[in-house]
Amino acid sequence: MTTPQFPGTFLAVPTAGPPQPPEAPAFPPTSRYAGLPLVTAELNGHQVRCLTRRFVPQPDRFALLREHPVTADERPDTIAATELGDPERFWLLCDANGVLDPAELVAEVGRRLRITLPEGVPGAPGA
């Protein structure tokens, strides 16, 4: 692991419980941050593990399954629970629809959200 030049551009990885070895995964496999490299940075005289930047994929990298029309009072987590089976995976809806702020997904009633396969998984031709 290396010490970055600009620690402010990295996300400090929260630690709870006993210290983990450097090779231990910092995030569960369903997290948007799973698999991203970690680095070590100095913050206020302490060494902290930091997550490197995650680049948001382009929406055209996702194969469309269907669209979900947003209705009044829906939230990103409730749509993710209904469409993806997990409310904590709302970030997949953000990625597939090219938005950074989850609130933007439901800001307009009637918006048709793209429900897609995971990034890079091709859909059936002509489906």
Coordinates of N, CA, C and O in Angstrom, one line a residue:
M1 N 0.8 -1.2 0.0 CA 0.0 0.0 0.0 C 0.9 1.2 0.0 O 2.0 1.2 0.5
T2 N 0.4 2.3 -0.6 CA 1.2 3.5 -0.7 C 0.5 4.6 0.0 O -0.7 4.6 0.3
T3 N 1.2 5.7 0.2 CA 0.6 6.9 0.8 C 0.3 7.9 -0.3 O 1.2 8.3 -1.0
P4 N -1.0 8.2 -0.5 CA -1.3 9.2 -1.5 C -0.8 10.6 -1.3 O -0.7 10.9 -0.1
Q5 N -0.6 11.3 -2.3 CA -0.2 12.7 -2.2 C -1.3 13.6 -1.6 O -1.0 14.5 -0.9
F6 N -2.5 13.3 -1.9 CA -3.6 14.1 -1.5 C -4.7 13.3 -0.8 O -5.6 12.8 -1.4
P7 N -4.5 13.1 0.5 CA -5.4 12.2 1.2 C -6.9 12.6 1.2 O -7.7 11.9 1.3
G8 N -7.1 13.9 0.9 CA -8.5 14.4 0.9 C -9.3 13.9 -0.3 O -10.5 14.0 -0.3
T9 N -8.6 13.3 -1.3 CA -9.4 12.8 -2.4 C -9.8 11.3 -2.3 O -10.3 10.8 -3.1
F10 N -9.5 10.8 -1.1 CA -9.8 9.4 -0.8 C -10.8 9.3 0.3 O -11.0 10.2 1.1
L11 N -11.6 8.2 0.3 CA -12.6 8.0 1.3 C -11.9 7.1 2.4 O -11.5 6.0 2.1
A12 N -11.9 7.6 3.6 CA -11.4 6.8 4.7 C -12.3 5.6 5.0 O -13.5 5.8 5.0
V13 N -11.7 4.4 5.1 CA -12.5 3.2 5.3 C -12.8 3.1 6.8 O -11.9 3.1 7.6
P14 N -14.1 3.1 7.2 CA -14.5 3.0 8.6 C -14.0 1.6 9.1 O -14.1 0.6 8.4
T15 N -13.6 1.6 10.3 CA -13.2 0.4 11.0 C -14.0 0.2 12.2 O -14.1 1.2 13.0
A16 N -14.5 -0.9 12.4 CA -15.2 -1.3 13.7 C -14.7 -2.6 14.1 O -14.5 -3.5 13.3
G17 N -14.5 -2.8 15.4 CA -14.0 -4.0 15.9 C -12.5 -4.1 15.8 O -11.8 -3.1 15.7
P18 N -12.0 -5.3 15.9 CA -10.5 -5.5 16.0 C -9.9 -5.1 14.6 O -10.5 -5.2 13.6
P19 N -8.6 -4.7 14.6 CA -7.9 -4.3 13.4 C -8.0 -5.5 12.4 O -7.8 -6.7 12.8
Q20 N -8.1 -5.2 11.1 CA -8.2 -6.3 10.1 C -6.8 -6.3 9.4 O -6.2 -5.2 9.2
P21 N -6.4 -7.4 8.9 CA -5.2 -7.5 8.1 C -5.4 -6.7 6.8 O -6.6 -6.6 6.3
P22 N -4.4 -6.1 6.2 CA -4.5 -5.3 5.0 C -5.2 -6.0 3.8 O -5.9 -5.4 3.0
E23 N -5.1 -7.3 3.8 CA -5.8 -8.0 2.6 C -7.2 -8.3 2.9 O -7.9 -8.8 2.0
A24 N -7.7 -8.0 4.1 CA -9.1 -8.3 4.4 C -10.0 -7.3 3.6 O -9.7 -6.2 3.4
P25 N -11.1 -7.9 3.1 CA -12.0 -7.0 2.3 C -12.6 -5.9 3.2 O -13.0 -6.2 4.3
A26 N -12.7 -4.7 2.7 CA -13.2 -3.6 3.5 C -14.7 -3.5 3.4 O -15.3 -2.9 4.3
F27 N -15.3 -4.0 2.4 CA -16.7 -3.9 2.1 C -17.3 -5.2 1.7 O -16.6 -6.0 1.1
P28 N -18.6 -5.4 2.0 CA -19.2 -6.7 1.6 C -19.3 -6.8 0.1 O -19.3 -5.7 -0.6
P29 N -19.5 -8.0 -0.5 CA -19.5 -8.1 -1.9 C -20.6 -7.4 -2.6 O -20.5 -7.1 -3.8
T30 N -21.7 -7.0 -1.9 CA -22.8 -6.3 -2.5 C -22.6 -4.8 -2.5 O -23.4 -4.0 -3.1
S31 N -21.5 -4.3 -1.9 CA -21.3 -2.9 -1.8 C -20.7 -2.3 -3.2 O -20.0 -3.0 -3.9
R32 N -21.1 -1.1 -3.4 CA -20.5 -0.4 -4.7 C -19.0 -0.3 -4.6 O -18.4 -0.1 -5.6
Y33 N -18.5 -0.4 -3.4 CA -17.0 -0.2 -3.2 C -16.3 -1.6 -3.1 O -15.0 -1.6 -3.0
A34 N -17.0 -2.7 -3.2 CA -16.3 -4.0 -3.1 C -15.3 -4.1 -4.2 O -15.5 -3.8 -5.4
G35 N -14.1 -4.6 -3.9 CA -13.1 -4.9 -4.8 C -12.2 -3.7 -5.2 O -11.2 -3.9 -5.9
L36 N -12.6 -2.5 -4.8 CA -11.7 -1.4 -5.1 C -10.4 -1.4 -4.3 O -10.5 -1.8 -3.1
P37 N -9.3 -1.0 -4.8 CA -8.1 -1.0 -4.1 C -8.1 -0.1 -2.9 O -8.7 1.0 -2.9
L38 N -7.4 -0.4 -1.9 CA -7.2 0.4 -0.7 C -5.8 0.9 -0.7 O -4.8 0.2 -1.2
V39 N -5.6 2.1 -0.1 CA -4.2 2.6 0.1 C -4.1 3.1 1.5 O -5.2 3.1 2.2
T40 N -3.0 3.4 2.0 CA -2.8 3.9 3.3 C -2.4 5.4 3.2 O -1.6 5.7 2.4
A41 N -3.0 6.2 4.0 CA -2.7 7.6 4.1 C -2.5 8.0 5.5 O -3.0 7.4 6.4
E42 N -1.9 9.2 5.7 CA -1.7 9.7 7.0 C -2.7 10.8 7.2 O -2.9 11.7 6.4
L43 N -3.4 10.8 8.3 CA -4.4 11.7 8.6 C -4.3 12.1 10.1 O -4.4 11.3 11.0
N44 N -3.9 13.4 10.3 CA -3.7 13.9 11.7 C -2.7 13.0 12.5 O -2.9 12.7 13.6
G45 N -1.6 12.6 11.8 CA -0.6 11.8 12.4 C -0.9 10.3 12.6 O -0.1 9.6 13.1
H46 N -2.0 9.8 12.1 CA -2.4 8.4 12.1 C -2.5 7.8 10.7 O -2.9 8.5 9.8
Q47 N -2.1 6.6 10.6 CA -2.2 5.9 9.4 C -3.6 5.3 9.2 O -4.1 4.7 10.2
V48 N -4.3 5.6 8.1 CA -5.7 5.1 7.9 C -5.7 4.5 6.5 O -5.0 4.8 5.6
R49 N -6.5 3.4 6.5 CA -6.8 2.8 5.2 C -7.8 3.6 4.4 O -8.8 4.0 5.0
C50 N -7.5 3.9 3.2 CA -8.4 4.7 2.4 C -8.8 3.9 1.1 O -8.0 3.1 0.6
L51 N -10.0 4.2 0.7 CA -10.5 3.6 -0.6 C -10.2 4.6 -1.7 O -10.3 5.8 -1.6
T52 N -9.7 4.0 -2.8 CA -9.4 4.7 -4.0 C -10.8 5.2 -4.7 O -11.8 4.6 -4.3
R53 N -10.7 6.1 -5.6 CA -11.8 6.6 -6.2 C -12.6 5.6 -7.1 O -12.0 4.8 -7.8
R54 N -13.9 5.6 -7.0 CA -14.7 4.7 -7.8 C -15.3 5.6 -8.9 O -15.9 6.6 -8.7
F55 N -15.1 5.1 -10.2 CA -15.6 5.8 -11.3 C -17.0 5.2 -11.7 O -17.1 4.0 -11.7
V56 N -17.9 6.1 -11.8 CA -19.3 5.7 -12.2 C -19.3 5.2 -13.6 O -18.9 5.9 -14.5
P57 N -19.8 4.0 -13.8 CA -19.9 3.5 -15.2 C -20.9 4.2 -16.1 O -21.9 4.8 -15.6
Q58 N -20.7 4.2 -17.3 CA -21.6 4.8 -18.3 C -22.9 3.9 -18.4 O -22.8 2.7 -18.4
P59 N -24.1 4.5 -18.4 CA -25.3 3.8 -18.5 C -25.4 2.8 -19.7 O -26.1 1.8 -19.6
D60 N -24.7 3.1 -20.8 CA -24.8 2.2 -22.0 C -24.1 0.9 -21.8 O -24.1 0.0 -22.6
R61 N -23.4 0.8 -20.6 CA -22.7 -0.5 -20.3 C -23.7 -1.5 -19.6 O -23.3 -2.6 -19.3
F62 N -24.9 -1.1 -19.5 CA -25.9 -2.0 -18.8 C -27.0 -2.4 -19.9 O -27.5 -1.6 -20.6
A63 N -27.3 -3.7 -19.9 CA -28.4 -4.2 -20.7 C -29.7 -4.0 -20.0 O -29.9 -4.4 -18.9
L64 N -30.6 -3.4 -20.7 CA -32.0 -3.0 -20.2 C -32.8 -4.3 -20.1 O -33.0 -5.1 -21.0
L65 N -33.4 -4.5 -18.9 CA -34.4 -5.5 -18.7 C -35.8 -5.0 -18.8 O -36.7 -5.6 -19.5
R66 N -36.1 -3.9 -18.2 CA -37.4 -3.2 -18.2 C -37.3 -1.8 -17.7 O -36.2 -1.4 -17.2
E67 N -38.4 -1.1 -17.7 CA -38.4 0.2 -17.1 C -39.4 0.2 -15.9 O -40.4 -0.5 -15.9
H68 N -39.1 1.1 -15.0 CA -40.0 1.2 -13.8 C -40.4 2.7 -13.8 O -39.6 3.6 -13.6
P69 N -41.8 2.9 -13.9 CA -42.3 4.3 -13.8 C -42.3 4.7 -12.4 O -42.9 4.0 -11.5
V70 N -41.7 5.8 -12.0 CA -41.7 6.4 -10.7 C -43.1 6.9 -10.3 O -43.7 7.6 -11.1
T71 N -43.6 6.5 -9.1 CA -44.9 7.0 -8.7 C -44.6 7.9 -7.4 O -43.5 7.9 -6.9
A72 N -45.7 8.6 -7.0 CA -45.6 9.5 -5.9 C -45.1 8.7 -4.6 O -45.5 7.6 -4.4
D73 N -44.3 9.4 -3.8 CA -43.9 8.8 -2.5 C -42.9 7.6 -2.6 O -42.7 7.0 -1.6
E74 N -42.4 7.3 -3.8 CA -41.4 6.2 -3.9 C -40.1 6.7 -3.5 O -39.8 7.9 -3.6
R75 N -39.2 5.8 -3.0 CA -37.9 6.2 -2.6 C -36.9 5.2 -3.4 O -37.3 4.1 -3.7
P76 N -35.7 5.6 -3.5 CA -34.7 4.8 -4.2 C -34.6 3.4 -3.5 O -34.5 2.4 -4.2
D77 N -34.6 3.4 -2.2 CA -34.5 2.1 -1.5 C -35.7 1.2 -1.7 O -35.5 0.0 -1.8
T78 N -36.9 1.8 -1.8 CA -38.1 0.9 -1.9 C -38.1 0.4 -3.4 O -38.6 -0.8 -3.6
I79 N -37.7 1.2 -4.3 CA -37.6 0.7 -5.7 C -36.6 -0.4 -5.8 O -36.9 -1.5 -6.4
A80 N -35.5 -0.2 -5.2 CA -34.4 -1.3 -5.2 C -34.9 -2.6 -4.6 O -34.6 -3.7 -5.0
A81 N -35.7 -2.4 -3.5 CA -36.2 -3.6 -2.8 C -37.2 -4.4 -3.7 O -37.1 -5.6 -3.8
T82 N -38.0 -3.6 -4.4 CA -39.0 -4.2 -5.3 C -38.4 -4.8 -6.5 O -38.7 -5.9 -6.9
E83 N -37.5 -4.0 -7.2 CA -37.0 -4.4 -8.5 C -35.7 -5.3 -8.4 O -35.5 -6.2 -9.2
L84 N -34.9 -5.1 -7.3 CA -33.6 -5.8 -7.2 C -33.6 -6.8 -6.0 O -32.6 -7.6 -5.9
G85 N -34.6 -6.7 -5.1 CA -34.6 -7.6 -4.0 C -33.8 -7.2 -2.8 O -33.6 -8.0 -1.9
D86 N -33.2 -6.0 -2.9 CA -32.3 -5.5 -1.8 C -32.3 -4.0 -1.8 O -31.8 -3.4 -2.7
P87 N -32.9 -3.4 -0.7 CA -33.0 -2.0 -0.6 C -31.6 -1.3 -0.6 O -31.5 -0.1 -1.0
E88 N -30.6 -2.0 -0.1 CA -29.3 -1.4 0.0 C -28.5 -1.3 -1.4 O -27.5 -0.7 -1.5
R89 N -29.1 -1.9 -2.4 CA -28.5 -1.8 -3.7 C -29.1 -0.8 -4.6 O -29.0 -0.8 -5.9
F90 N -29.7 0.3 -4.0 CA -30.2 1.4 -4.8 C -29.1 2.0 -5.7 O -29.4 2.6 -6.7
W91 N -27.9 1.9 -5.3 CA -26.8 2.5 -6.1 C -26.7 1.8 -7.5 O -26.2 2.5 -8.4
L92 N -27.2 0.6 -7.6 CA -27.2 0.0 -9.0 C -28.2 0.7 -9.9 O -28.0 0.9 -11.1
L93 N -29.3 1.2 -9.3 CA -30.2 2.0 -10.0 C -29.6 3.4 -10.5 O -29.8 3.8 -11.6
C94 N -28.8 3.9 -9.5 CA -28.1 5.2 -9.9 C -27.2 5.0 -11.0 O -27.2 5.7 -12.0
D95 N -26.4 3.9 -11.0 CA -25.4 3.6 -12.0 C -26.1 3.4 -13.4 O -25.7 4.0 -14.4
A96 N -27.2 2.6 -13.4 CA -27.9 2.3 -14.6 C -28.6 3.5 -15.2 O -28.9 3.5 -16.4
N97 N -28.9 4.5 -14.4 CA -29.6 5.6 -14.9 C -28.8 6.9 -15.0 O -29.3 8.0 -15.2
G98 N -27.5 6.7 -14.7 CA -26.5 7.8 -14.9 C -26.7 9.0 -13.9 O -26.5 10.1 -14.3
V99 N -27.1 8.7 -12.7 CA -27.2 9.7 -11.7 C -26.3 9.5 -10.5 O -26.0 8.4 -10.2
L100 N -25.8 10.6 -9.9 CA -25.0 10.5 -8.7 C -25.8 10.6 -7.4 O -25.5 9.9 -6.4
D101 N -26.8 11.4 -7.4 CA -27.6 11.6 -6.2 C -28.9 10.7 -6.3 O -29.7 10.9 -7.2
P102 N -29.0 9.8 -5.3 CA -30.2 8.9 -5.4 C -31.5 9.6 -5.4 O -32.5 9.1 -6.0
A103 N -31.6 10.7 -4.8 CA -32.9 11.5 -4.7 C -33.3 11.9 -6.1 O -34.5 12.0 -6.4
E104 N -32.4 12.0 -7.0 CA -32.7 12.4 -8.4 C -33.5 11.3 -9.1 O -34.3 11.6 -10.0
L105 N -33.3 10.1 -8.7 CA -34.1 9.0 -9.3 C -35.6 9.1 -9.2 O -36.3 8.8 -10.1
V106 N -36.0 9.7 -8.1 CA -37.4 9.8 -7.8 C -38.0 11.2 -7.7 O -39.1 11.5 -7.3
A107 N -37.1 12.2 -8.2 CA -37.5 13.6 -8.1 C -38.7 13.9 -9.0 O -39.4 14.9 -8.8
E108 N -38.9 13.1 -10.1 CA -39.9 13.4 -11.1 C -40.9 12.2 -11.2 O -40.5 11.2 -11.6
V109 N -42.1 12.4 -10.7 CA -43.1 11.4 -10.9 C -43.3 11.1 -12.4 O -43.4 12.0 -13.2
G110 N -43.3 9.8 -12.7 CA -43.5 9.4 -14.1 C -42.2 9.1 -14.8 O -42.2 8.5 -15.9
R111 N -41.1 9.5 -14.2 CA -39.8 9.2 -14.8 C -39.7 7.7 -14.9 O -40.1 6.9 -14.1
R112 N -39.1 7.2 -16.0 CA -39.0 5.8 -16.3 C -37.6 5.4 -16.0 O -36.6 5.7 -16.7
L113 N -37.4 4.7 -14.9 CA -36.1 4.2 -14.5 C -35.7 2.9 -15.2 O -36.5 2.0 -15.4
R114 N -34.4 2.9 -15.6 CA -33.9 1.7 -16.3 C -33.6 0.7 -15.2 O -32.8 0.9 -14.3
I115 N -34.2 -0.5 -15.4 CA -33.8 -1.7 -14.6 C -33.0 -2.6 -15.5 O -33.5 -3.0 -16.5
T116 N -31.8 -2.8 -15.0 CA -30.8 -3.5 -16.0 C -30.2 -4.7 -15.4 O -30.2 -5.0 -14.2
L117 N -29.5 -5.4 -16.2 CA -28.6 -6.5 -15.8 C -27.3 -5.8 -15.2 O -27.1 -4.6 -15.4
P118 N -26.5 -6.5 -14.4 CA -25.3 -5.9 -13.9 C -24.4 -5.4 -15.0 O -24.4 -5.9 -16.2
E119 N -23.5 -4.4 -14.7 CA -22.6 -3.8 -15.7 C -21.9 -4.9 -16.4 O -21.3 -5.8 -15.8
G120 N -21.8 -4.7 -17.7 CA -21.0 -5.6 -18.6 C -21.7 -7.0 -18.9 O -21.1 -7.7 -19.7
V121 N -22.8 -7.3 -18.3 CA -23.5 -8.6 -18.6 C -24.4 -8.3 -19.8 O -25.3 -7.5 -19.8
P122 N -24.1 -9.0 -20.9 CA -24.9 -8.7 -22.1 C -26.3 -9.3 -22.0 O -26.6 -10.3 -21.4
G123 N -27.3 -8.6 -22.6 CA -28.6 -9.0 -22.7 C -28.8 -9.9 -23.9 O -28.0 -10.0 -24.7
A124 N -30.0 -10.6 -23.9 CA -30.3 -11.5 -25.1 C -30.5 -10.6 -26.3 O -31.3 -9.6 -26.2
P125 N -30.0 -11.0 -27.4 CA -30.2 -10.2 -28.6 C -31.7 -10.2 -29.0 O -32.4 -11.2 -28.9
G126 N -32.3 -9.0 -29.3 CA -33.7 -8.9 -29.7 C -34.7 -9.1 -28.5 O -35.8 -9.2 -28.8
A127 N -34.2 -9.1 -27.3 CA -35.1 -9.3 -26.2 C -35.8 -8.0 -25.8 O -35.5 -7.0 -26.1

